[in-house]
């Protein structure tokens, strides 16, 4: 969910950005990071931890922890909380099977 | 392997400390490369919607977001500063080469000096399911809602009552999130009392001596189990309580982000008063490695205002070392001395004690040059620091001694009971009616003789602790003027619910005046007419038609 | 800490722990090991973690094969419940010249004679074993399927636990300040935590072996040299064997957790105790790695570090007693391959100290240099 | 409290139970624990777990936390791909 009105801040929604999560089409806005766009769309689980398979979501949102790592356009371990969202990005939920694509 | 670029100064980190360090050095002609990991400058300031405390000289009374805009503009105008955003310092090697990842390339610099202003990272807490989606650091919550306009939750549990926990709780309310409660493991609220009071009058419970045991939920937080702690911080049996919420916000402190310093083998020491492992440094902010300076939270956790001044000190010292002509030397020396005085002033009061103790541990004397006397006057604020609600005795000390004073018309009441460095109320009064008895660290008092009840201070106080009352508005009613920072804004003649300092509804009131101009800068000043019996109770309002979110 | 010991072993790396364990196994009582920092904090914990049997001399092949037997049966042999994360997916050695290939052929003969199952491979076969391999300029290679990788911390920890089980006292964070002698005989070791009376000392201090030897006025013919290494973030397994080339100068392997570890032998590195990482290494290593395995291009390097190779004149270990001081023993000069032969070295040192016949027919004594009996091993990075 | 469900190192999925077990076995430095269970070896390099582990060590060994060393930090901070390293080296060649 997005904040529509705020007593102090003004949020100007940028233009719509289309992207894909595990093949499904999603919408974010210019200015979003991958994680903020996903969270606003109700996606809270971003990855699964490698040994214990625990669900993980956004934790620090400043690129310090490893909670929000996902596969973005084939590149694994991308910190989605600090990576700006771009048109057509293909995002995949990351689990232990991280593969290297060229 | 030879494409190493030369540089005079590299500043790492584009937050308040880094920005002011870059500016301070660049003003004397030093060529600065400012490196920031994110795609924007401003650091944590860009999320700070509240007004800052401290001295007006260091932007007190101004919102963090606006301080950021101001500093960033100055940085962009300065042609001695090259800005590298979306760039990360990768390594500081033994041969003093600094590698930076910028535009998908690792580039190399050989700088004469380095200032690390890398800030802090949030501390984590060990409890069951502490990694469940929906468990956030306070910074993450702020980032989501204030930077990206994304609602982090509908109902949240706040863990930690330091200034960040309190400020973020208030910001959550402003964004339309319910705050189930704020829990604090210590027996006392950690942050400033004025922040706690803002939340208390919104009806948010603050539970001291409480901690979180467990996050509950399958794929996302659905609630939390909290419990009470005894005086030795041990769990009290059978005090478990389930709190229904869809997010948990951890605000349990910051620790300096010393990764690059450790990499460069700067000597560090564990100083709990300053947040953990901090670099050893001298009073000019230079570390154990020559020409490697630090500023801001990375050198020890403090407020943004101290970070700004530390940045200046570091930047000026680099300028002094690089620009060697006599004229500059004298000017720079003077500026360094001024900045140091300013910093000492900020740290001089009771809330600065922790920082002072921490600095002593690394061999610095934080009050060396400081002669000003801080008042020894003290309020017994134990109840206030447990609940956020001032005691009757506290209030009495800030009210006129004689009832007659109320007869003269509207007067300002300051509900500020704690000594900390802050002066916007004093500086904003056009009638010179508010005084701190010569020290920014003292508690402000209103001179009721001089006060006209104009209400300028109501929107200027960063703690929202200034009110104006006019007891005898009519025979049966009083006027109370208060700050209001929520939506929807009330309109004239509207009937609103009136709340007391505990957030309890006490009566209805009629809006008589709404001031929402440039001076108020979004802290709306609302005057309501209420039954006379409540003129010392009414401190908040509830306006129909709460905020909506899509 | 004990104040008397029959033998004091200085150095808590894999070699020191293996020696302590083997001494105790022979029934030597009151063995005490001292380590300045934590176990495996020096070269052991900083090494590339490869274990290979493909050597050019008979004695190196023998030591490696015997050590591999221990790695393969670690839990049973040492009677400890420690998983050393042994991965036996082979070592692929790459040849870029006919000379190199000829050498491999000679080596394989020696290896096969000792039962090491190595064989020559064509560039096509190499590509089959490592599909991502760039085979440009590749003439052929050698492959031994039973070579591989083990976790150096776990191996060291396993040895120390096994040693402790047999009564050895392991003292971490204990620094040796002085070795006291009287009339050319050792009388004890002074540490920062107290004095240990002893007549026998083993110097297994890795990069600092020569410093320890100086305490008894012995000059060892070894010096230390910085070697660097890096590790990447983990990804799904794509590289089975350790890749290695002597002429292209690289070693690279994917560990069981999925990260790549790699390094190369530096040119013109001066003798020193410097353990700082360098940006020069990062750059050279990156170019080498990406040329050899192009898909690594997009993989993220997350850490680089350095350690010390203790270099000997013939790049072969010195496992020996010394002439100058009675009952002072050295296990040093491993020149970068101490980890993979540590199990056998422990056995040898125990032979020497207990004055038994050598279990393995090898020449590693320090007098070999005077005799001119230099070991010439063609297969080192 | 179920120590197996308290996560200390997110990157490498290390639980409080594992950390406490190692400390009780005598591994009382952050560096040793890191080498045995990989805590702090993941992408974040110990930013969230380092302090928690130091605190556990202090508590269990009854040592003041001031005496406990935090983990070493190594370059490259935050990681860098091979491609990015090479790109920088060849710009002006």
Short mmCIF file of C-alpha atoms in Angstrom, two decimals, chain C:
data_model
loop_
_atom_site.label_atom_id
_atom_site.label_comp_id
_atom_site.label_asym_id
_atom_site.label_seq_id
_atom_site.Cartn_x
_atom_site.Cartn_y
_atom_site.Cartn_z
CA UNK C 1 48.48 -24.40 31.78
CA UNK C 2 50.93 -27.15 32.61
CA UNK C 3 54.31 -26.03 33.88
CA UNK C 4 56.11 -29.14 32.66
CA UNK C 5 55.98 -30.82 29.30
CA UNK C 6 57.82 -33.61 27.57
CA UNK C 7 57.51 -31.74 24.27
CA UNK C 8 56.32 -28.22 23.56
CA UNK C 9 54.94 -27.72 20.07
CA UNK C 10 55.00 -24.08 18.99
CA UNK C 11 52.33 -23.28 16.42
CA UNK C 12 48.64 -24.13 16.32
CA UNK C 13 48.30 -24.55 12.59
CA UNK C 14 47.46 -27.82 10.93
CA UNK C 15 51.09 -29.01 11.08
CA UNK C 16 51.55 -28.26 14.79
CA UNK C 17 48.31 -29.99 15.67
CA UNK C 18 49.10 -32.99 13.50
CA UNK C 19 52.49 -33.31 15.20
CA UNK C 20 50.99 -33.02 18.68
CA UNK C 21 48.37 -35.63 17.83
CA UNK C 22 50.88 -38.08 16.35
CA UNK C 23 53.21 -37.71 19.34
CA UNK C 24 50.40 -38.49 21.74
CA UNK C 25 49.32 -41.40 19.57
CA UNK C 26 52.82 -42.86 19.96
CA UNK C 27 52.36 -42.68 23.69
CA UNK C 28 54.35 -39.53 24.35
CA UNK C 29 52.80 -38.02 27.45
CA UNK C 30 52.59 -34.39 28.53
CA UNK C 31 52.69 -32.87 25.09
CA UNK C 32 51.81 -29.17 25.21
CA UNK C 33 50.93 -27.06 22.18
CA UNK C 34 51.06 -23.28 22.29
CA UNK C 35 49.55 -20.93 19.74
CA UNK C 36 49.85 -17.15 19.79
CA UNK C 37 46.32 -16.57 18.45
CA UNK C 38 43.53 -19.02 17.70
CA UNK C 39 44.06 -22.36 15.96
CA UNK C 40 44.62 -22.13 12.19
CA UNK C 41 44.91 -18.36 12.43
CA UNK C 42 48.07 -18.25 10.30
CA UNK C 43 48.82 -19.83 6.95
CA UNK C 44 46.51 -22.83 7.52
CA UNK C 45 43.41 -20.72 7.80
CA UNK C 46 44.44 -18.48 4.95
CA UNK C 47 45.31 -21.13 2.38
CA UNK C 48 43.51 -22.23 -0.76
CA UNK C 49 42.40 -25.45 0.92
CA UNK C 50 43.25 -27.73 -1.99
CA UNK C 51 44.45 -31.28 -1.44
CA UNK C 52 46.27 -32.85 -4.38
CA UNK C 53 48.39 -35.91 -5.02
CA UNK C 54 49.67 -34.90 -8.45
CA UNK C 55 53.29 -34.14 -7.72
CA UNK C 56 56.47 -34.58 -9.70
CA UNK C 57 58.66 -36.30 -7.16
CA UNK C 58 58.12 -39.67 -5.66
CA UNK C 59 58.40 -38.43 -2.12
CA UNK C 60 55.84 -35.64 -2.55
CA UNK C 61 53.45 -38.06 -4.19
CA UNK C 62 53.94 -40.44 -1.31
CA UNK C 63 53.34 -37.80 1.38
CA UNK C 64 50.25 -36.53 -0.45
CA UNK C 65 48.81 -39.99 -1.01
CA UNK C 66 49.31 -40.99 2.61
CA UNK C 67 47.78 -37.72 3.75
CA UNK C 68 44.82 -38.20 1.45
CA UNK C 69 44.19 -41.55 3.12
CA UNK C 70 43.84 -39.70 6.41
CA UNK C 71 41.53 -37.05 4.90
CA UNK C 72 39.38 -39.80 3.37
CA UNK C 73 38.96 -41.60 6.69
CA UNK C 74 39.36 -38.64 8.98
CA UNK C 75 36.69 -39.44 11.58
CA UNK C 76 37.72 -43.08 11.95
CA UNK C 77 41.46 -42.51 11.83
CA UNK C 78 41.42 -39.77 14.45
CA UNK C 79 38.38 -41.02 16.30
CA UNK C 80 36.73 -37.59 16.30
CA UNK C 81 33.33 -36.50 15.10
CA UNK C 82 34.48 -33.65 12.87
CA UNK C 83 33.34 -33.29 9.28
CA UNK C 84 36.26 -31.87 7.32
CA UNK C 85 34.06 -31.18 4.29
CA UNK C 86 36.26 -33.24 1.99
CA UNK C 87 35.25 -32.84 -1.63
CA UNK C 88 36.97 -35.21 -4.05
CA UNK C 89 36.07 -33.87 -7.46
CA UNK C 90 39.62 -33.86 -8.75
CA UNK C 91 42.38 -31.49 -9.71
CA UNK C 92 42.69 -30.49 -13.33
CA UNK C 93 46.20 -29.31 -14.15
CA UNK C 94 46.43 -27.36 -17.39
CA UNK C 95 49.30 -27.51 -19.88
CA UNK C 96 49.99 -24.66 -22.29
CA UNK C 97 53.22 -25.92 -23.83
CA UNK C 98 54.66 -29.18 -25.03
CA UNK C 99 57.31 -29.03 -22.35
CA UNK C 100 54.64 -28.75 -19.73
CA UNK C 101 52.68 -31.63 -21.19
CA UNK C 102 55.82 -33.77 -21.33
CA UNK C 103 56.45 -33.01 -17.67
CA UNK C 104 52.88 -34.05 -16.82
CA UNK C 105 53.45 -37.34 -18.58
CA UNK C 106 56.56 -37.98 -16.51
CA UNK C 107 54.73 -37.00 -13.33
CA UNK C 108 51.80 -39.27 -14.08
CA UNK C 109 54.17 -42.21 -14.40
CA UNK C 110 55.50 -41.56 -10.91
CA UNK C 111 52.02 -40.97 -9.55
CA UNK C 112 50.56 -44.11 -11.11
CA UNK C 113 53.44 -46.19 -9.74
CA UNK C 114 52.22 -45.19 -6.27
CA UNK C 115 48.61 -45.98 -7.08
CA UNK C 116 47.51 -42.38 -7.60
CA UNK C 117 44.81 -42.57 -10.32
CA UNK C 118 45.91 -39.55 -12.40
CA UNK C 119 45.77 -39.48 -16.18
CA UNK C 120 46.48 -37.26 -19.14
CA UNK C 121 43.52 -35.43 -20.68
CA UNK C 122 42.99 -33.71 -24.03
CA UNK C 123 41.62 -30.15 -24.24
CA UNK C 124 38.27 -31.70 -25.24
CA UNK C 125 38.27 -33.90 -22.16
CA UNK C 126 39.23 -30.91 -20.03
CA UNK C 127 36.27 -29.03 -21.46
CA UNK C 128 34.06 -31.97 -20.63
CA UNK C 129 35.25 -31.96 -17.02
CA UNK C 130 34.91 -28.16 -16.76
CA UNK C 131 32.37 -26.97 -19.34
CA UNK C 132 33.02 -23.30 -18.57
CA UNK C 133 36.76 -23.62 -19.20
CA UNK C 134 38.37 -21.44 -21.86
CA UNK C 135 40.44 -23.96 -23.83
CA UNK C 136 42.28 -21.36 -25.97
CA UNK C 137 45.96 -22.24 -26.21
CA UNK C 138 45.34 -25.30 -24.09
CA UNK C 139 47.40 -28.28 -25.21
CA UNK C 140 46.26 -30.80 -22.69
CA UNK C 141 46.16 -31.51 -19.02
CA UNK C 142 46.44 -33.93 -16.19
CA UNK C 143 43.54 -34.98 -14.03
CA UNK C 144 43.35 -36.92 -10.81
CA UNK C 145 39.76 -37.61 -9.75
CA UNK C 146 40.56 -38.25 -6.09
CA UNK C 147 42.22 -34.87 -5.48
CA UNK C 148 40.08 -32.12 -4.06
CA UNK C 149 39.39 -29.79 -1.21
CA UNK C 150 38.99 -29.90 2.56
CA UNK C 151 38.18 -27.28 5.17
CA UNK C 152 41.47 -26.25 6.83
CA UNK C 153 39.77 -25.02 10.03
CA UNK C 154 37.88 -28.24 10.44
CA UNK C 155 40.97 -30.36 9.76
CA UNK C 156 43.01 -28.38 12.31
CA UNK C 157 40.15 -28.45 14.79
CA UNK C 158 39.78 -32.22 14.25
CA UNK C 159 43.49 -32.81 14.93
CA UNK C 160 43.43 -30.62 18.03
CA UNK C 161 40.37 -32.40 19.38
CA UNK C 162 41.91 -35.79 18.69
CA UNK C 163 45.12 -34.64 20.36
CA UNK C 164 43.23 -33.38 23.38
CA UNK C 165 41.42 -36.69 23.61
CA UNK C 166 44.84 -38.33 23.91
CA UNK C 167 45.95 -35.95 26.64
CA UNK C 168 47.66 -33.14 24.74
CA UNK C 169 47.21 -29.71 26.27
CA UNK C 170 46.33 -27.08 23.67
CA UNK C 171 46.91 -23.48 24.71
CA UNK C 172 45.44 -20.84 22.44
CA UNK C 173 46.34 -17.16 22.77
CA UNK C 174 49.65 -18.13 24.32
CA UNK C 175 52.68 -16.42 22.88
CA UNK C 176 56.22 -17.70 23.20
CA UNK C 177 58.57 -14.97 24.37
CA UNK C 178 61.72 -16.96 24.93
CA UNK C 179 63.16 -20.46 24.68
CA UNK C 180 65.52 -20.90 27.60
CA UNK C 181 68.68 -22.93 27.12
CA UNK C 182 71.52 -23.94 29.37
CA UNK C 183 74.79 -25.23 27.93
CA UNK C 184 73.20 -25.77 24.53
CA UNK C 185 70.27 -27.67 25.98
CA UNK C 186 66.69 -26.51 26.12
CA UNK C 187 65.34 -26.10 29.64
CA UNK C 188 62.00 -24.51 28.98
CA UNK C 189 59.71 -22.16 27.12
CA UNK C 190 58.69 -18.78 28.52
CA UNK C 191 55.23 -17.75 27.35
CA UNK C 192 53.10 -14.73 28.17
CA UNK C 193 51.04 -17.05 30.35
CA UNK C 194 53.86 -18.70 32.25
CA UNK C 195 56.95 -20.88 32.03
CA UNK C 196 56.84 -24.44 30.74
CA UNK C 197 59.75 -26.62 31.76
CA UNK C 198 60.72 -28.87 28.85
CA UNK C 199 63.71 -30.33 27.08
CA UNK C 200 62.12 -30.69 23.66
CA UNK C 201 60.66 -28.03 21.41
CA UNK C 202 59.05 -28.37 17.98
CA UNK C 203 59.01 -25.25 15.84
CA UNK C 204 55.89 -25.42 13.68
CA UNK C 205 55.30 -21.69 13.58
CA UNK C 206 54.68 -21.41 9.84
CA UNK C 207 55.49 -17.93 8.60
CA UNK C 208 57.26 -17.16 11.86
CA UNK C 209 59.39 -20.36 12.06
CA UNK C 210 62.63 -18.46 11.49
CA UNK C 211 61.74 -16.06 14.32
CA UNK C 212 61.18 -18.92 16.74
CA UNK C 213 64.44 -20.59 15.66
CA UNK C 214 66.29 -17.35 16.38
CA UNK C 215 65.30 -17.79 20.03
CA UNK C 216 67.80 -20.66 20.15
CA UNK C 217 70.26 -18.82 17.89
CA UNK C 218 69.52 -21.07 14.95
CA UNK C 219 69.35 -19.62 11.45
CA UNK C 220 66.87 -21.52 9.30
CA UNK C 221 67.31 -21.28 5.53
CA UNK C 222 63.73 -20.13 5.10
CA UNK C 223 61.95 -16.83 4.59
CA UNK C 224 58.33 -15.70 4.48
CA UNK C 225 56.55 -14.30 1.49
CA UNK C 226 53.11 -12.78 1.10
CA UNK C 227 50.63 -14.68 -1.06
CA UNK C 228 47.17 -13.34 -1.68
CA UNK C 229 43.83 -14.97 -2.24
CA UNK C 230 40.22 -14.00 -2.76
CA UNK C 231 36.78 -15.50 -2.31
CA UNK C 232 33.50 -14.84 -4.10
CA UNK C 233 29.90 -15.01 -3.04
CA UNK C 234 28.50 -18.54 -3.19
CA UNK C 235 26.62 -19.83 -6.21
CA UNK C 236 25.26 -23.20 -7.24
CA UNK C 237 28.10 -25.67 -7.93
CA UNK C 238 29.43 -25.30 -11.47
CA UNK C 239 33.10 -26.15 -11.07
CA UNK C 240 33.92 -29.64 -9.88
CA UNK C 241 37.71 -29.89 -9.75
CA UNK C 242 40.38 -27.49 -8.62
CA UNK C 243 41.79 -25.82 -11.71
CA UNK C 244 45.49 -25.21 -11.72
CA UNK C 245 48.13 -24.05 -14.09
CA UNK C 246 51.83 -23.65 -13.36
CA UNK C 247 52.68 -21.67 -16.47
CA UNK C 248 49.56 -19.48 -16.53
CA UNK C 249 50.04 -19.28 -12.76
CA UNK C 250 46.65 -19.73 -11.14
CA UNK C 251 44.66 -21.98 -8.90
CA UNK C 252 40.92 -21.74 -8.60
CA UNK C 253 38.26 -23.86 -7.05
CA UNK C 254 34.66 -23.81 -5.93
CA UNK C 255 34.27 -24.84 -2.30
CA UNK C 256 31.39 -27.04 -1.12
CA UNK C 257 29.49 -23.96 0.14
CA UNK C 258 29.54 -22.57 -3.40
CA UNK C 259 32.11 -19.78 -3.20
CA UNK C 260 35.13 -19.66 -5.48
CA UNK C 261 38.57 -19.41 -3.93
CA UNK C 262 41.53 -18.43 -6.08
CA UNK C 263 45.07 -17.15 -6.07
CA UNK C 264 48.33 -17.13 -7.98
CA UNK C 265 52.03 -17.01 -7.20
CA UNK C 266 53.22 -13.41 -7.10
CA UNK C 267 56.20 -12.16 -9.12
CA UNK C 268 58.99 -10.30 -7.36
CA UNK C 269 57.30 -10.45 -3.96
CA UNK C 270 60.01 -9.51 -1.46
CA UNK C 271 60.52 -11.55 1.70
CA UNK C 272 58.41 -10.01 4.47
CA UNK C 273 55.81 -10.60 7.15
CA UNK C 274 53.40 -8.29 5.35
CA UNK C 275 49.88 -9.68 5.31
CA UNK C 276 48.05 -6.75 3.76
CA UNK C 277 45.84 -7.28 0.75
CA UNK C 278 46.59 -5.32 -2.38
CA UNK C 279 44.50 -3.84 -5.18
CA UNK C 280 47.14 -5.06 -7.60
CA UNK C 281 46.29 -8.65 -6.69
CA UNK C 282 42.59 -7.95 -7.13
CA UNK C 283 43.19 -6.64 -10.64
CA UNK C 284 45.60 -9.31 -11.83
CA UNK C 285 43.55 -12.10 -10.30
CA UNK C 286 40.35 -10.84 -11.91
CA UNK C 287 41.89 -10.81 -15.36
CA UNK C 288 43.36 -14.26 -14.94
CA UNK C 289 40.16 -15.75 -13.57
CA UNK C 290 37.86 -14.31 -16.20
CA UNK C 291 40.14 -15.39 -19.03
CA UNK C 292 40.19 -18.94 -17.71
CA UNK C 293 36.51 -19.17 -16.72
CA UNK C 294 34.62 -16.46 -18.67
CA UNK C 295 31.26 -16.85 -16.86
CA UNK C 296 32.89 -15.70 -13.62
CA UNK C 297 32.67 -12.20 -15.07
CA UNK C 298 29.50 -11.31 -13.23
CA UNK C 299 30.34 -13.03 -9.97
CA UNK C 300 30.99 -10.84 -6.96
CA UNK C 301 34.25 -10.96 -5.03
CA UNK C 302 33.43 -10.47 -1.38
CA UNK C 303 36.72 -10.79 0.44
CA UNK C 304 40.42 -10.77 -0.21
CA UNK C 305 43.22 -11.53 2.21
CA UNK C 306 46.83 -12.55 2.39
CA UNK C 307 48.91 -15.10 4.23
CA UNK C 308 52.52 -16.11 4.46
CA UNK C 309 54.24 -18.85 2.49
CA UNK C 310 57.25 -20.07 4.44
CA UNK C 311 59.71 -20.58 1.59
CA UNK C 312 62.64 -22.99 1.62
CA UNK C 313 65.53 -23.06 -0.91
CA UNK C 314 64.04 -25.98 -2.85
CA UNK C 315 60.41 -25.07 -2.08
CA UNK C 316 60.16 -28.32 -0.11
CA UNK C 317 59.44 -28.76 3.59
CA UNK C 318 62.13 -29.07 6.18
CA UNK C 319 61.12 -31.67 8.77
CA UNK C 320 64.15 -32.22 10.86
CA UNK C 321 66.11 -31.85 14.04
CA UNK C 322 68.84 -29.27 13.94
CA UNK C 323 72.49 -29.47 14.78
CA UNK C 324 72.93 -26.27 16.75
CA UNK C 325 70.65 -27.10 19.67
CA UNK C 326 69.85 -30.48 21.05
CA UNK C 327 66.18 -31.51 20.90
CA UNK C 328 65.04 -28.55 18.81
CA UNK C 329 62.96 -29.77 15.91
CA UNK C 330 61.62 -27.84 12.94
CA UNK C 331 58.71 -28.42 10.60
CA UNK C 332 58.87 -25.43 8.28
CA UNK C 333 59.49 -24.23 4.75
CA UNK C 334 56.27 -25.71 3.42
CA UNK C 335 56.35 -23.18 0.57
CA UNK C 336 52.58 -23.12 0.19
CA UNK C 337 51.68 -26.80 0.36
CA UNK C 338 51.74 -27.61 4.05
CA UNK C 339 48.03 -28.17 4.49
CA UNK C 340 47.68 -31.07 2.07
CA UNK C 341 50.62 -33.06 3.49
CA UNK C 342 50.17 -32.15 7.16
CA UNK C 343 48.82 -35.60 8.14
CA UNK C 344 52.00 -37.31 6.87
CA UNK C 345 54.26 -34.61 8.32
CA UNK C 346 52.86 -35.27 11.79
CA UNK C 347 53.77 -38.95 11.44
CA UNK C 348 57.29 -38.11 10.26
CA UNK C 349 57.97 -35.67 13.06
CA UNK C 350 56.73 -38.20 15.60
CA UNK C 351 59.20 -40.69 14.07
CA UNK C 352 62.03 -38.20 14.43
CA UNK C 353 61.26 -37.20 18.01
CA UNK C 354 60.72 -40.74 19.20
CA UNK C 355 63.87 -41.75 17.31
CA UNK C 356 62.00 -44.38 15.32
CA UNK C 357 62.62 -45.40 11.73
CA UNK C 358 60.93 -43.05 9.28
CA UNK C 359 57.51 -44.37 8.30
CA UNK C 360 57.96 -42.93 4.81
CA UNK C 361 61.06 -43.18 2.71
CA UNK C 362 61.65 -39.44 2.23
CA UNK C 363 64.49 -36.96 2.60
CA UNK C 364 63.35 -33.78 4.34
CA UNK C 365 66.14 -33.18 6.83
CA UNK C 366 67.82 -29.79 6.96
CA UNK C 367 71.27 -31.22 6.24
CA UNK C 368 70.22 -32.03 2.68
CA UNK C 369 71.17 -28.54 1.58
CA UNK C 370 74.72 -29.04 2.82
CA UNK C 371 74.84 -32.41 1.17
CA UNK C 372 73.62 -30.78 -2.03
CA UNK C 373 70.68 -33.13 -2.11
CA UNK C 374 68.20 -30.57 -3.36
CA UNK C 375 64.73 -31.86 -4.16
CA UNK C 376 63.56 -30.55 -7.48
CA UNK C 377 59.79 -30.46 -7.62
CA UNK C 378 58.48 -29.23 -10.96
CA UNK C 379 54.86 -28.85 -9.91
CA UNK C 380 54.45 -25.84 -7.65
CA UNK C 381 52.65 -22.50 -7.91
#
